[in-house]
């Protein structure tokens, strides 16, 4: 899926957690990893032509665009509050299976079991990326895709942006065109804005 396995990633940026991320870290440390706390999932059936290799490559392109998708949390051994660290490169865990020919009920049961297993597995917040991909070919022109990620890196407003960019890049490359996307706003800017906002003024 990737040309070469990533042997050793380097930290290229580090900054504090947002208050919401700090709360999620607290939940993760307090509860067992397999309880599915703050684990988010997006399931989709793709009926338009999909090149699986280009699709995974598009995810890597989007991870390159958005540093938060290459971010891990660090809290152990620090004399300061927890921080988030951005890595220069990460390897996206991708599982690809061929489930063509299965009866509809069997396919539904397998997809549900996979989703439950992904939630139960959870994430090690100290290891990036905090997301993974499951791709099942369910027909000659159909794929079921399950994207599992930790809420600490994406929320309900941001995951549609990621998906839109993934499919835009995939479709552009499939059509032998250069993807054209606007420069993204770094998540670091949001954290800095939160830190610089006076609490009393914000409450007012």
XYZ file of N, CA, C and O in Angstrom, residues 10-119:
440
model
N 9.855 11.379 12.833
C 10.426 12.451 13.645
C 9.338 13.433 14.044
O 8.418 13.705 13.272
N 9.456 13.973 15.253
C 8.528 14.989 15.722
C 8.919 16.324 15.104
O 10.055 16.772 15.238
N 7.986 16.953 14.403
C 8.283 18.221 13.737
C 7.554 19.403 14.375
O 7.822 20.548 14.029
N 6.635 19.129 15.293
C 5.940 20.217 15.980
C 5.338 19.674 17.269
O 5.024 18.481 17.378
N 5.190 20.555 18.251
C 4.616 20.160 19.535
C 3.935 21.367 20.147
O 4.486 22.472 20.132
N 2.725 21.170 20.674
C 1.994 22.263 21.303
C 0.953 21.692 22.252
O 0.689 20.480 22.238
N 0.349 22.510 23.103
C -0.577 21.999 24.128
C -1.826 21.369 23.524
O -2.156 21.559 22.349
N -2.538 20.644 24.346
C -3.835 20.098 23.958
C -4.900 21.175 24.088
O -4.776 22.087 24.909
N -5.924 21.065 23.290
C -7.094 21.893 23.536
C -7.791 21.348 24.788
O -7.526 20.222 25.223
N -8.682 22.130 25.364
C -9.369 21.674 26.567
C -10.191 20.412 26.295
O -10.268 19.514 27.139
N -10.781 20.322 25.102
C -11.563 19.141 24.750
C -10.662 17.918 24.621
O -11.007 16.821 25.091
N -9.515 18.083 23.994
C -8.572 16.976 23.881
C -8.096 16.515 25.258
O -7.944 15.318 25.506
N -7.854 17.474 26.145
C -7.407 17.125 27.492
C -8.460 16.270 28.202
O -8.137 15.302 28.895
N -9.724 16.617 28.020
C -10.793 15.833 28.611
C -10.848 14.421 28.045
O -11.073 13.448 28.769
N -10.622 14.305 26.736
C -10.628 12.983 26.103
C -9.444 12.139 26.570
O -9.568 10.916 26.739
N -8.298 12.777 26.773
C -7.153 12.051 27.305
C -7.458 11.535 28.703
O -7.138 10.393 29.050
N -8.107 12.359 29.514
C -8.513 11.951 30.862
C -9.420 10.727 30.794
O -9.242 9.747 31.531
N -10.401 10.752 29.895
C -11.311 9.622 29.747
C -10.553 8.368 29.326
O -10.820 7.268 29.830
N -9.615 8.529 28.387
C -8.865 7.379 27.880
C -8.015 6.739 28.968
O -7.882 5.511 29.025
N -7.431 7.566 29.834
C -6.575 7.035 30.892
C -7.402 6.451 32.043
O -6.943 5.548 32.741
N -8.605 6.954 32.199
C -9.443 6.493 33.303
C -10.154 5.185 32.986
O -10.372 4.354 33.870
N -10.533 5.007 31.738
C -11.312 3.837 31.352
C -10.452 2.857 30.561
O -9.439 3.221 29.984
N -10.895 1.620 30.511
C -10.191 0.588 29.746
C -10.244 0.925 28.261
O -11.238 1.444 27.748
N -9.151 0.592 27.570
C -9.045 0.938 26.145
C -10.152 0.304 25.314
O -10.580 0.844 24.311
N -10.648 -0.873 25.722
C -11.629 -1.578 24.925
C -13.062 -1.137 25.120
O -13.967 -1.779 24.607
N -13.303 -0.068 25.854
C -14.671 0.378 26.098
C -15.219 1.280 24.994
O -16.370 1.690 25.051
N -14.406 1.603 24.024
C -14.881 2.396 22.897
C -15.115 3.854 23.218
O -15.852 4.543 22.491
N -14.500 4.362 24.286
C -14.690 5.759 24.676
C -14.100 6.680 23.617
O -12.937 6.540 23.239
N -14.888 7.624 23.117
C -14.449 8.637 22.152
C -13.944 8.040 20.843
O -13.142 8.660 20.135
N -14.393 6.845 20.509
C -14.045 6.243 19.224
C -15.153 6.566 18.225
O -16.328 6.319 18.491
N -14.777 7.132 17.100
C -15.731 7.529 16.069
C -15.583 6.629 14.849
O -14.480 6.178 14.523
N -16.700 6.381 14.167
C -16.663 5.553 12.966
C -17.546 6.134 11.878
O -18.655 6.618 12.149
N -17.050 6.075 10.674
C -17.818 6.458 9.495
C -17.827 5.255 8.562
O -16.777 4.779 8.134
N -19.015 4.753 8.273
C -19.151 3.649 7.330
C -19.797 4.148 6.049
O -20.717 4.966 6.093
N -19.319 3.665 4.928
C -19.855 4.131 3.648
C -19.797 3.014 2.613
O -18.914 2.150 2.671
N -20.745 3.025 1.714
C -20.729 2.129 0.567
C -20.426 2.956 -0.668
O -21.135 3.923 -0.957
N -19.365 2.616 -1.351
C -18.915 3.364 -2.521
C -19.326 2.586 -3.767
O -18.854 1.471 -4.001
N -20.231 3.181 -4.553
C -20.746 2.532 -5.754
C -20.142 3.107 -7.024
O -20.272 2.519 -8.093
N -19.495 4.279 -6.904
C -18.811 4.861 -8.057
C -17.477 4.152 -8.249
O -16.960 3.529 -7.321
N -16.891 4.211 -9.459
C -15.619 3.521 -9.709
C -14.551 3.919 -8.688
O -14.305 5.102 -8.464
N -13.922 2.926 -8.073
C -12.926 3.177 -7.041
C -11.671 2.383 -7.353
O -11.723 1.162 -7.532
N -10.554 3.083 -7.425
C -9.251 2.440 -7.558
C -8.690 2.310 -6.151
O -8.334 3.317 -5.532
N -8.611 1.097 -5.584
C -8.205 0.956 -4.184
C -6.817 1.505 -3.890
O -6.580 2.079 -2.823
N -5.888 1.344 -4.824
C -4.549 1.878 -4.618
C -4.541 3.390 -4.574
O -3.926 4.002 -3.687
N -5.245 4.017 -5.512
C -5.325 5.478 -5.526
C -6.104 5.997 -4.327
O -5.817 7.081 -3.814
N -7.079 5.223 -3.894
C -7.887 5.638 -2.741
C -7.013 5.730 -1.489
O -7.067 6.724 -0.755
N -6.203 4.718 -1.250
C -5.304 4.753 -0.100
C -4.273 5.857 -0.259
O -3.952 6.572 0.700
N -3.768 6.024 -1.471
C -2.806 7.105 -1.722
C -3.432 8.463 -1.423
O -2.777 9.355 -0.871
N -4.711 8.626 -1.757
C -5.400 9.891 -1.485
C -5.451 10.154 0.020
O -5.322 11.300 0.462
N -5.638 9.105 0.815
C -5.628 9.285 2.272
C -4.272 9.800 2.747
O -4.194 10.664 3.618
N -3.201 9.260 2.161
C -1.873 9.736 2.536
C -1.674 11.198 2.149
O -1.041 11.970 2.879
N -2.211 11.587 1.020
C -2.109 12.984 0.600
C -2.839 13.902 1.582
O -2.357 14.992 1.918
N -4.003 13.477 2.043
C -4.764 14.285 2.992
C -4.063 14.315 4.353
O -4.050 15.353 5.037
N -3.456 13.210 4.748
C -2.687 13.196 5.993
C -1.496 14.146 5.910
O -1.111 14.757 6.903
N -0.943 14.276 4.739
C 0.155 15.226 4.549
C -0.351 16.653 4.660
O 0.333 17.528 5.191
N -1.557 16.914 4.194
C -2.128 18.254 4.235
C -2.492 18.686 5.649
O -2.355 19.854 6.002
N -2.973 17.745 6.458
C -3.484 18.092 7.781
C -2.624 17.456 8.868
O -2.674 16.239 9.094
N -1.868 18.285 9.560
C -0.935 17.785 10.572
C -1.637 17.027 11.691
O -1.066 16.101 12.278
N -2.874 17.403 11.994
C -3.583 16.747 13.099
C -3.786 15.254 12.815
O -3.911 14.455 13.743
N -3.771 14.866 11.549
C -3.923 13.457 11.196
C -2.620 12.690 11.371
O -2.601 11.464 11.216
N -1.548 13.406 11.681
C -0.245 12.780 11.966
C 0.166 13.064 13.415
O 1.344 13.073 13.740
N -0.828 13.290 14.258
C -0.576 13.746 15.627
C -0.797 12.634 16.644
O -1.711 11.826 16.509
N 0.056 12.632 17.658
C -0.100 11.743 18.811
C -0.102 12.599 20.067
O 0.351 13.758 20.045
N -0.594 12.058 21.153
C -0.596 12.772 22.433
C 0.534 12.240 23.308
O 0.840 11.047 23.286
N 1.125 13.142 24.068
C 2.203 12.731 24.971
C 1.945 13.301 26.355
O 1.649 14.487 26.495
N 2.037 12.450 27.353
C 1.786 12.887 28.729
C 2.767 12.281 29.726
O 3.017 12.859 30.771
N 3.360 11.149 29.417
C 4.255 10.491 30.359
C 5.647 11.124 30.351
O 6.170 11.494 29.298
N 6.228 11.271 31.530
C 7.592 11.768 31.643
C 7.743 13.259 31.407
O 8.852 13.744 31.172
N 6.640 14.000 31.464
C 6.695 15.446 31.224
C 6.545 16.207 32.540
O 5.788 15.793 33.417
N 7.248 17.311 32.658
C 7.081 18.203 33.805
C 6.052 19.286 33.498
O 5.736 20.116 34.339
N 5.557 19.271 32.268
C 4.549 20.224 31.816
C 3.235 19.486 31.585
O 3.205 18.251 31.601
N 2.143 20.205 31.360
C 0.894 19.524 30.987
C 1.086 18.729 29.695
O 2.030 18.965 28.937
N 0.186 17.787 29.410
C 0.295 16.977 28.186
C 0.371 17.846 26.933
O -0.149 18.964 26.894
N 1.018 17.316 25.911
C 1.159 18.016 24.640
C 0.740 17.084 23.512
O 0.569 15.874 23.703
N 0.566 17.669 22.335
C 0.366 16.860 21.139
C 1.568 17.053 20.230
O 2.088 18.166 20.097
N 2.013 15.970 19.645
C 3.207 15.991 18.810
C 2.840 15.597 17.385
O 2.158 14.601 17.156
N 3.315 16.393 16.435
C 3.076 16.122 15.022
C 4.296 15.395 14.460
O 5.432 15.842 14.636
N 4.069 14.292 13.772
C 5.145 13.530 13.148
C 5.265 13.890 11.676
O 4.285 14.293 11.039
N 6.464 13.745 11.157
C 6.665 14.093 9.750
C 6.009 13.083 8.813
O 5.608 13.417 7.695
N 5.876 11.853 9.262
C 5.250 10.819 8.436
C 4.709 9.721 9.331
O 5.281 9.415 10.375
N 3.595 9.135 8.925
C 3.001 8.015 9.651
C 2.501 6.989 8.643
O 2.297 7.299 7.467
N 2.305 5.775 9.112
C 1.793 4.711 8.245
C 0.346 4.413 8.630
O 0.055 4.054 9.772
N -0.547 4.588 7.692
C -1.967 4.389 7.939
C -2.294 2.892 7.936
O -2.065 2.207 6.934
N -2.834 2.362 9.030
C -3.238 0.951 9.032
C -4.440 0.743 8.108
O -5.490 1.350 8.296
N -4.269 -0.094 7.103
C -5.330 -0.379 6.132
C -5.520 -1.884 6.039
O -4.560 -2.627 5.841
N -6.764 -2.315 6.207
C -7.122 -3.722 6.007
C -8.020 -3.800 4.778
O -9.003 -3.064 4.684
N -7.674 -4.690 3.850
C -8.447 -4.818 2.621
C -8.859 -6.275 2.448
O -8.005 -7.164 2.493
N -10.157 -6.532 2.280
C -10.660 -7.892 2.112
C -11.576 -7.952 0.897
O -12.071 -6.920 0.416
N -11.796 -9.162 0.411
C -12.699 -9.385 -0.719
C -13.876 -10.215 -0.226
O -13.737 -11.404 0.063
N -15.039 -9.581 -0.111
C -16.233 -10.254 0.371
C -17.297 -10.341 -0.719
O -18.499 -10.416 -0.440
N -16.873 -10.367 -1.957
C -17.823 -10.514 -3.047
C -18.469 -11.902 -2.987
O -17.834 -12.888 -2.621
N -19.729 -11.944 -3.337
C -20.423 -13.221 -3.386
C -21.115 -13.610 -2.102
O -21.834 -14.625 -2.065
N -20.928 -12.851 -1.034
C -21.595 -13.179 0.215
C -23.076 -12.795 0.150
O -23.450 -11.807 -0.490
N -23.908 -13.576 0.828
C -25.322 -13.226 0.938
C -25.454 -11.913 1.691
O -24.613 -11.575 2.529
N -26.504 -11.164 1.397
C -26.681 -9.831 1.982
C -26.673 -9.883 3.502
O -26.046 -9.040 4.166
N -27.332 -10.878 4.095
C -27.400 -10.974 5.558
C -26.025 -11.298 6.144
O -25.621 -10.717 7.164
N -25.296 -12.190 5.486
C -23.949 -12.538 5.956
C -23.030 -11.331 5.870
O -22.235 -11.067 6.788
N -23.134 -10.593 4.770
C -22.306 -9.406 4.590
C -22.611 -8.374 5.667
O -21.690 -7.786 6.256
N -23.888 -8.155 5.949
C -24.272 -7.196 6.974
C -23.717 -7.610 8.342
O -23.202 -6.774 9.094
N -23.793 -8.893 8.659
C -23.280 -9.379 9.940
C -21.766 -9.198 10.035
O -21.240 -8.834 11.096
N -21.067 -9.453 8.952
C -19.606 -9.312 8.965
C -19.190 -7.860 9.134
O -18.250 -7.555 9.874
N -19.883 -6.971 8.453
C -19.551 -5.551 8.560
C -19.821 -5.039 9.967
O -19.031 -4.268 10.527
N -20.924 -5.479 10.562
C -21.241 -5.066 11.922
C -20.214 -5.619 12.908
O -19.766 -4.906 13.813
N -19.814 -6.869 12.722
C -18.812 -7.467 13.598
C -17.483 -6.736 13.465
O -16.774 -6.511 14.465
N -17.126 -6.343 12.244
C -15.880 -5.611 12.033
C -15.922 -4.256 12.725
O -14.951 -3.829 13.358
N -17.054 -3.567 12.607
C -17.196 -2.260 13.246
C -17.072 -2.389 14.762
O -16.396 -1.583 15.421
N -17.703 -3.408 15.331
C -17.622 -3.620 16.773
C -16.199 -3.945 17.208
O -15.729 -3.481 18.263
N -15.498 -4.741 16.410
C -14.119 -5.099 16.737
C -13.204 -3.876 16.687
O -12.309 -3.717 17.532
N -13.430 -3.011 15.702
C -12.616 -1.802 15.579
C -12.832 -0.888 16.789
O -11.880 -0.305 17.323
N -14.065 -0.766 17.221
C -14.361 0.066 18.384
C -13.733 -0.519 19.644
O -13.170 0.198 20.468
